[in-house]
Amino acid sequence: MNVLFKNIKELIQVREEAIDFLSGKEMSILPTIKNAFLLVENGFISDFGVMENCPKIDVKIIDAKGKMMLPSWCDSHTHLVFAGNREDEFVARINGLSYEEIAKNGGGILNSAKKLQETSEADLYKQSKIRLEEIMLLGTGAVEIKSGYGLTVASELKMLRVIKKLKENYPIEIKATFLGAHALPAAYKNNKTGYLKMLIDEILPEIAKENLADFIDIFCETGYFSVEDTQQILKAGKKYGLVGKIHVNQFTAIGGVQTGVEHNVLSVDHLEVMRNEDLEALKNTKTMPVALPACSYFLSIPYTPARKMIDEGLPLALATDYNPGSSPSGNMNFVVATACIKMKMTPEEAINAATINGAYAMNLQDKVGAITKGKLANLILTKKINSYHFIPYSFGNHVIEKVFLKGKEILKS
Ligand code: NIG
Ligand code: FE
């Protein structure tokens, strides 16, 4: 279907030339066109510019007077396929237990794994699609979803098949990540080697056969998986064409960032604890650092030192980490606002981090993340607002009027 948006107060994140990602000072520039038009043809952005050059054609017209338009959010890190919730652990934390203590007592990831193992594939799909529909209405147009709450051959594959089915049934761009190395299940309590062997010898070949994943991930963290485990998993994934994206430096810095860079991972995610050497290791590489401020907010842990990283010339992407334990929200609007409020990113930096840099962290920069001819018409139309600064300023409120994916309006089901 073709649509012509007219009188757009400001068209945001306009990139005439396609770009991969933005680093350092470049992140503070957010190109826009005031009083603009945008033409969508067959689901793609086919033309845009100032209203004086607006084509006079016979297509569906949407008058966007007083409203702003930007590319939909690119959420490069989620675990939105999960079973049940963990609000009991949330209350336990309020009453004094720590996230680590809860995990040690068999809660945390293992709690979610137990729930997921007991849930059928059909039910898991049903629960997950509600979350996917919710984030689409919140303006997300591309999302990465991880496995990692299965922790057995059958349940990891179940998660990945659910992700595949979501991908087939929804207009949002979806990338799948195999995160078998998320936590050590009780059955392998004293046998981490055996668990990793199972992931590599039994699950990976099946993933390749059914084409179930794009990326491979591991939780590289004290008490979870070591740097050596990370090397092993990244190497094994590479054999099957899976690019690395790792959870690293969330609670402790143990050298995982360096390992990630050595293995050319696409992204290193979390980074709440950053030593100077970790920051240095990321300079002049193609690895995207990803901050997850909703996780920091929810767990009351430090925020990724975004200001320092950007000031030192690094790129940065923002994502939600949507999961039942550390970030039970998939709202990118909240993430963008929190990045500005708590991490002192400017609105320009935060919007760049949540669009084009997020697209890069999913290897989707050719399809989404900016207003460029030939990209998918995945678009956010705001309510009537004064400036795009209002988007993070008005935190917790709903500034989005409509979302379009592949040019089609997303409606509440
Ligand atoms: O990204 N850090 C590891 N994994 C998830 C949270 C897992 C959970 O608590 O369920 C994260 O924060
Ligand atoms: Fe995560």
Coordinates of C-alpha atoms in Angstrom, one line a residue, residues 17-333:
E17 CA 23.4 8.4 2.4
A18 CA 23.1 5.1 4.3
I19 CA 25.4 4.8 7.3
D20 CA 26.4 1.9 9.4
F21 CA 26.6 3.4 12.9
L22 CA 27.7 6.6 14.7
S23 CA 30.4 7.1 17.2
G24 CA 31.6 9.8 19.7
K25 CA 30.8 13.3 18.5
E26 CA 28.9 12.1 15.5
M27 CA 26.2 10.9 17.9
S28 CA 25.3 14.4 18.9
I29 CA 24.1 15.2 15.4
L30 CA 20.5 14.3 14.5
P31 CA 19.7 15.5 11.0
T32 CA 16.1 16.6 10.4
I33 CA 13.9 18.2 7.8
K34 CA 11.3 20.7 9.0
N35 CA 7.8 20.9 7.2
A36 CA 8.4 17.7 5.3
F37 CA 6.7 15.0 3.3
L38 CA 7.5 11.3 3.2
L39 CA 6.2 8.8 0.6
V40 CA 5.9 5.1 1.2
E41 CA 5.6 2.7 -1.7
N42 CA 5.2 -1.0 -1.3
G43 CA 6.3 -0.9 2.3
F44 CA 9.5 1.1 1.7
I45 CA 10.5 4.7 2.1
S46 CA 10.6 5.8 -1.6
D47 CA 10.9 9.6 -1.3
F48 CA 11.0 12.5 1.3
G49 CA 11.9 16.1 1.4
V50 CA 10.6 19.6 2.1
M51 CA 6.9 20.3 1.5
E52 CA 7.7 22.5 -1.5
N53 CA 8.8 19.4 -3.4
C54 CA 5.9 17.2 -2.3
P55 CA 4.7 15.1 -5.2
K56 CA 1.1 15.6 -6.4
I57 CA 0.0 12.0 -6.7
D58 CA -3.2 10.1 -6.2
V59 CA -2.4 8.0 -3.1
K60 CA -3.7 7.8 0.5
I61 CA -2.7 11.0 2.3
I62 CA -2.0 11.4 6.0
D63 CA -1.8 14.9 7.2
A64 CA 0.9 15.1 9.9
K65 CA 0.5 18.8 10.8
G66 CA 2.1 19.6 14.1
K67 CA 3.4 16.0 14.5
M68 CA 6.9 14.6 14.2
M69 CA 8.0 11.4 12.4
L70 CA 11.0 9.3 13.2
P71 CA 12.2 5.8 12.3
S72 CA 10.8 3.1 14.6
W73 CA 13.0 2.0 17.6
C74 CA 15.5 -0.7 17.1
D75 CA 15.7 -2.9 20.2
S76 CA 18.8 -5.0 19.8
H77 CA 18.6 -6.9 23.1
T78 CA 15.6 -8.7 24.5
H79 CA 14.5 -11.9 26.1
L80 CA 10.8 -11.4 25.4
V81 CA 10.0 -15.0 24.9
F82 CA 9.5 -16.3 28.5
A83 CA 6.9 -18.1 30.6
G84 CA 5.2 -16.5 33.5
N85 CA 6.6 -13.7 35.5
R86 CA 8.8 -13.1 38.6
E87 CA 7.0 -10.5 40.6
D88 CA 7.6 -12.6 43.7
E89 CA 11.4 -12.0 43.3
F90 CA 10.7 -8.3 42.8
V91 CA 9.0 -8.1 46.2
A92 CA 11.7 -10.2 47.8
R93 CA 14.2 -7.6 46.5
I94 CA 12.2 -4.8 48.0
N95 CA 12.3 -6.7 51.3
G96 CA 16.1 -6.9 51.2
L97 CA 17.3 -9.8 49.2
S98 CA 19.7 -9.1 46.4
Y99 CA 19.4 -10.2 42.8
E100 CA 22.5 -12.4 43.3
E101 CA 21.1 -13.9 46.5
I102 CA 17.8 -14.8 44.8
A103 CA 19.7 -16.5 41.9
K104 CA 21.8 -18.5 44.4
N105 CA 18.7 -19.8 46.1
G106 CA 17.5 -21.3 42.8
G107 CA 15.5 -18.2 41.7
G108 CA 16.4 -15.9 38.9
I109 CA 17.1 -17.5 35.5
L110 CA 16.6 -21.0 36.8
N111 CA 13.1 -20.0 38.1
S112 CA 12.2 -18.8 34.6
A113 CA 13.7 -21.9 33.1
K114 CA 11.6 -24.2 35.3
K115 CA 8.4 -22.3 34.3
L116 CA 9.4 -22.4 30.6
Q117 CA 10.2 -26.1 30.6
E118 CA 6.7 -26.8 31.9
T119 CA 5.0 -24.6 29.3
S120 CA 4.0 -25.9 25.9
E121 CA 5.3 -24.4 22.7
A122 CA 1.8 -23.2 21.8
D123 CA 1.3 -21.5 25.2
L124 CA 4.7 -20.0 25.1
Y125 CA 3.9 -18.5 21.7
K126 CA 0.6 -17.2 23.1
Q127 CA 2.3 -15.5 26.0
S128 CA 5.1 -14.0 23.9
K129 CA 3.0 -12.6 21.1
I130 CA 1.2 -10.4 23.6
R131 CA 4.6 -8.8 24.5
L132 CA 5.6 -8.5 20.8
E133 CA 2.3 -6.8 20.0
E134 CA 2.8 -4.5 22.9
I135 CA 6.3 -3.3 21.9
M136 CA 5.2 -2.7 18.3
L137 CA 2.5 -0.3 19.6
L138 CA 5.3 1.3 21.7
G139 CA 7.2 2.1 18.5
T140 CA 9.6 -0.8 18.1
G141 CA 10.1 -1.9 14.5
A142 CA 13.0 -4.2 14.9
V143 CA 13.9 -6.5 17.8
E144 CA 16.4 -9.2 18.7
I145 CA 15.0 -12.0 20.9
K146 CA 17.2 -14.5 22.8
S147 CA 16.7 -18.1 24.0
G148 CA 18.3 -18.9 27.3
Y149 CA 15.3 -19.8 29.6
G150 CA 15.2 -23.4 28.2
L151 CA 18.5 -24.8 29.3
T152 CA 17.7 -28.2 27.9
V153 CA 17.8 -29.4 24.3
A154 CA 14.1 -29.5 24.0
S155 CA 13.3 -26.2 25.7
E156 CA 16.0 -24.2 24.0
L157 CA 14.7 -25.4 20.7
K158 CA 11.2 -24.7 21.8
M159 CA 12.1 -21.1 22.5
L160 CA 13.9 -20.6 19.2
R161 CA 10.9 -22.2 17.3
V162 CA 8.6 -19.7 19.0
I163 CA 10.9 -16.8 17.9
K164 CA 10.8 -18.2 14.3
K165 CA 7.0 -18.4 14.4
L166 CA 6.8 -14.8 15.7
K167 CA 9.0 -13.8 12.8
E168 CA 6.8 -15.5 10.3
N169 CA 3.6 -14.0 11.6
Y170 CA 4.4 -10.3 12.4
P171 CA 5.6 -7.4 10.3
I172 CA 8.3 -6.4 12.8
E173 CA 11.9 -7.3 11.9
I174 CA 13.1 -10.1 14.3
K175 CA 16.6 -11.5 14.8
A176 CA 17.1 -14.6 16.9
T177 CA 19.9 -15.3 19.3
F178 CA 20.9 -18.7 20.9
L179 CA 21.8 -18.0 24.6
G180 CA 22.0 -21.6 25.9
A181 CA 24.9 -20.4 28.0
H182 CA 22.7 -18.2 30.2
A183 CA 23.0 -20.1 33.5
L184 CA 24.1 -23.6 34.5
P185 CA 21.0 -25.8 35.1
A186 CA 20.7 -27.9 38.3
A187 CA 21.2 -31.1 36.3
Y188 CA 24.7 -30.0 35.4
K189 CA 25.5 -28.3 38.7
N190 CA 29.0 -29.8 38.9
N191 CA 29.5 -30.4 35.2
K192 CA 29.8 -27.1 33.3
T193 CA 32.0 -28.8 30.7
G194 CA 29.3 -31.3 30.1
Y195 CA 26.7 -28.6 29.8
L196 CA 28.8 -26.6 27.2
K197 CA 29.4 -29.8 25.3
M198 CA 25.6 -30.5 25.2
L199 CA 25.0 -26.9 23.8
I200 CA 27.7 -27.3 21.2
D201 CA 27.3 -31.0 20.1
E202 CA 23.5 -31.4 20.5
I203 CA 21.8 -28.0 20.2
L204 CA 23.9 -26.1 17.7
P205 CA 23.7 -28.6 14.9
E206 CA 19.9 -28.7 15.2
I207 CA 19.8 -24.8 15.2
A208 CA 21.8 -24.8 12.0
K209 CA 19.6 -27.5 10.5
E210 CA 16.3 -25.6 11.2
N211 CA 17.9 -22.2 10.7
L212 CA 16.7 -21.1 14.1
A213 CA 19.3 -18.4 15.0
D214 CA 21.3 -15.5 13.7
F215 CA 23.5 -14.9 16.7
I216 CA 25.1 -16.7 19.6
D217 CA 25.3 -15.2 23.1
I218 CA 26.7 -16.1 26.6
F219 CA 26.5 -14.6 30.0
C220 CA 30.2 -14.0 30.7
E221 CA 30.1 -13.2 34.5
T222 CA 31.5 -14.3 37.8
G223 CA 29.5 -17.3 39.0
Y224 CA 28.0 -17.9 35.5
F225 CA 30.4 -18.4 32.5
S226 CA 34.1 -17.6 32.3
V227 CA 36.2 -16.0 29.6
E228 CA 37.4 -19.4 28.5
D229 CA 33.8 -20.6 28.2
T230 CA 33.0 -17.5 26.2
Q231 CA 35.9 -18.3 23.8
Q232 CA 34.6 -21.8 23.4
I233 CA 31.0 -20.8 22.7
L234 CA 31.9 -18.0 20.3
K235 CA 34.2 -20.4 18.3
A236 CA 31.5 -23.1 18.2
G237 CA 28.9 -20.6 17.0
K238 CA 31.2 -19.3 14.3
K239 CA 31.5 -22.8 12.8
Y240 CA 27.7 -22.6 12.2
G241 CA 27.8 -19.0 10.9
L242 CA 26.4 -17.5 14.2
V243 CA 27.9 -14.1 15.0
G244 CA 28.6 -13.3 18.7
K245 CA 26.7 -10.9 20.9
I246 CA 27.6 -11.2 24.6
H247 CA 26.3 -10.3 28.0
V248 CA 29.4 -8.9 29.7
N249 CA 30.5 -6.6 32.6
Q250 CA 27.1 -6.5 34.3
F251 CA 28.3 -7.1 37.8
T252 CA 32.1 -7.7 37.4
A253 CA 34.8 -7.1 34.8
I254 CA 36.6 -10.3 34.0
G255 CA 38.1 -9.7 30.6
G256 CA 35.0 -10.6 28.5
V257 CA 35.0 -7.3 26.6
Q258 CA 38.5 -8.1 25.3
T259 CA 37.5 -11.6 24.4
G260 CA 34.4 -10.3 22.5
V261 CA 36.5 -7.8 20.6
E262 CA 39.1 -10.6 19.7
H263 CA 36.2 -12.6 18.3
N264 CA 34.8 -9.7 16.4
V265 CA 31.4 -9.9 18.2
L266 CA 28.7 -7.7 16.8
S267 CA 27.9 -6.2 20.3
V268 CA 28.9 -6.3 23.9
D269 CA 25.9 -5.7 26.1
H270 CA 25.3 -4.4 29.7
L271 CA 28.7 -2.8 30.5
E272 CA 27.5 -1.4 33.9
V273 CA 31.0 -2.1 35.2
M274 CA 33.6 -0.6 32.9
R275 CA 37.4 -0.4 33.6
N276 CA 39.5 1.9 31.5
E277 CA 41.1 -1.1 29.7
D278 CA 37.6 -2.3 28.7
L279 CA 36.8 1.1 27.2
E280 CA 40.2 1.1 25.4
A281 CA 39.6 -2.4 24.0
L282 CA 36.5 -1.2 22.2
K283 CA 38.1 1.8 20.4
N284 CA 38.4 1.5 16.6
T285 CA 36.6 -1.8 16.5
K286 CA 33.4 -2.9 14.7
T287 CA 31.9 -4.1 18.0
M288 CA 28.9 -2.0 19.3
P289 CA 28.6 -1.4 23.0
V290 CA 25.0 -1.7 24.1
A291 CA 23.6 -0.1 27.3
L292 CA 20.5 -1.4 29.0
P293 CA 19.3 1.4 31.3
A294 CA 16.0 -0.2 32.2
C295 CA 17.9 -3.1 33.8
S296 CA 20.0 -0.6 35.8
Y297 CA 16.8 1.2 36.9
F298 CA 15.0 -2.0 37.8
L299 CA 17.9 -3.6 39.7
S300 CA 19.3 -0.4 41.1
I301 CA 22.7 -1.2 39.8
P302 CA 25.1 1.3 38.2
Y303 CA 24.3 2.7 34.7
T304 CA 26.7 2.1 31.8
P305 CA 29.1 5.1 31.8
A306 CA 27.7 6.4 28.5
R307 CA 28.9 9.9 28.9
K308 CA 32.5 8.8 29.3
M309 CA 32.3 6.3 26.5
I310 CA 30.8 8.7 24.0
D311 CA 33.2 11.5 25.0
E312 CA 36.1 9.1 24.4
G313 CA 34.8 8.5 20.9
L314 CA 33.0 5.2 21.2
P315 CA 29.6 4.3 19.6
L316 CA 26.7 3.3 21.9
A317 CA 23.4 1.6 21.3
L318 CA 20.4 1.5 23.7
A319 CA 18.1 -1.5 24.2
T320 CA 15.5 -2.7 26.7
D321 CA 16.8 -6.1 27.8
Y322 CA 13.0 -7.0 28.2
N323 CA 13.0 -10.1 30.5
P324 CA 11.2 -11.3 33.6
G325 CA 14.1 -10.8 36.0
S326 CA 16.1 -7.7 35.4
S327 CA 13.9 -5.6 33.1
P328 CA 10.2 -6.5 32.8
S329 CA 9.6 -3.7 30.3
G330 CA 10.1 -3.6 26.6
N331 CA 9.4 0.2 26.3
M332 CA 12.1 1.9 24.2
N333 CA 10.6 5.3 25.0

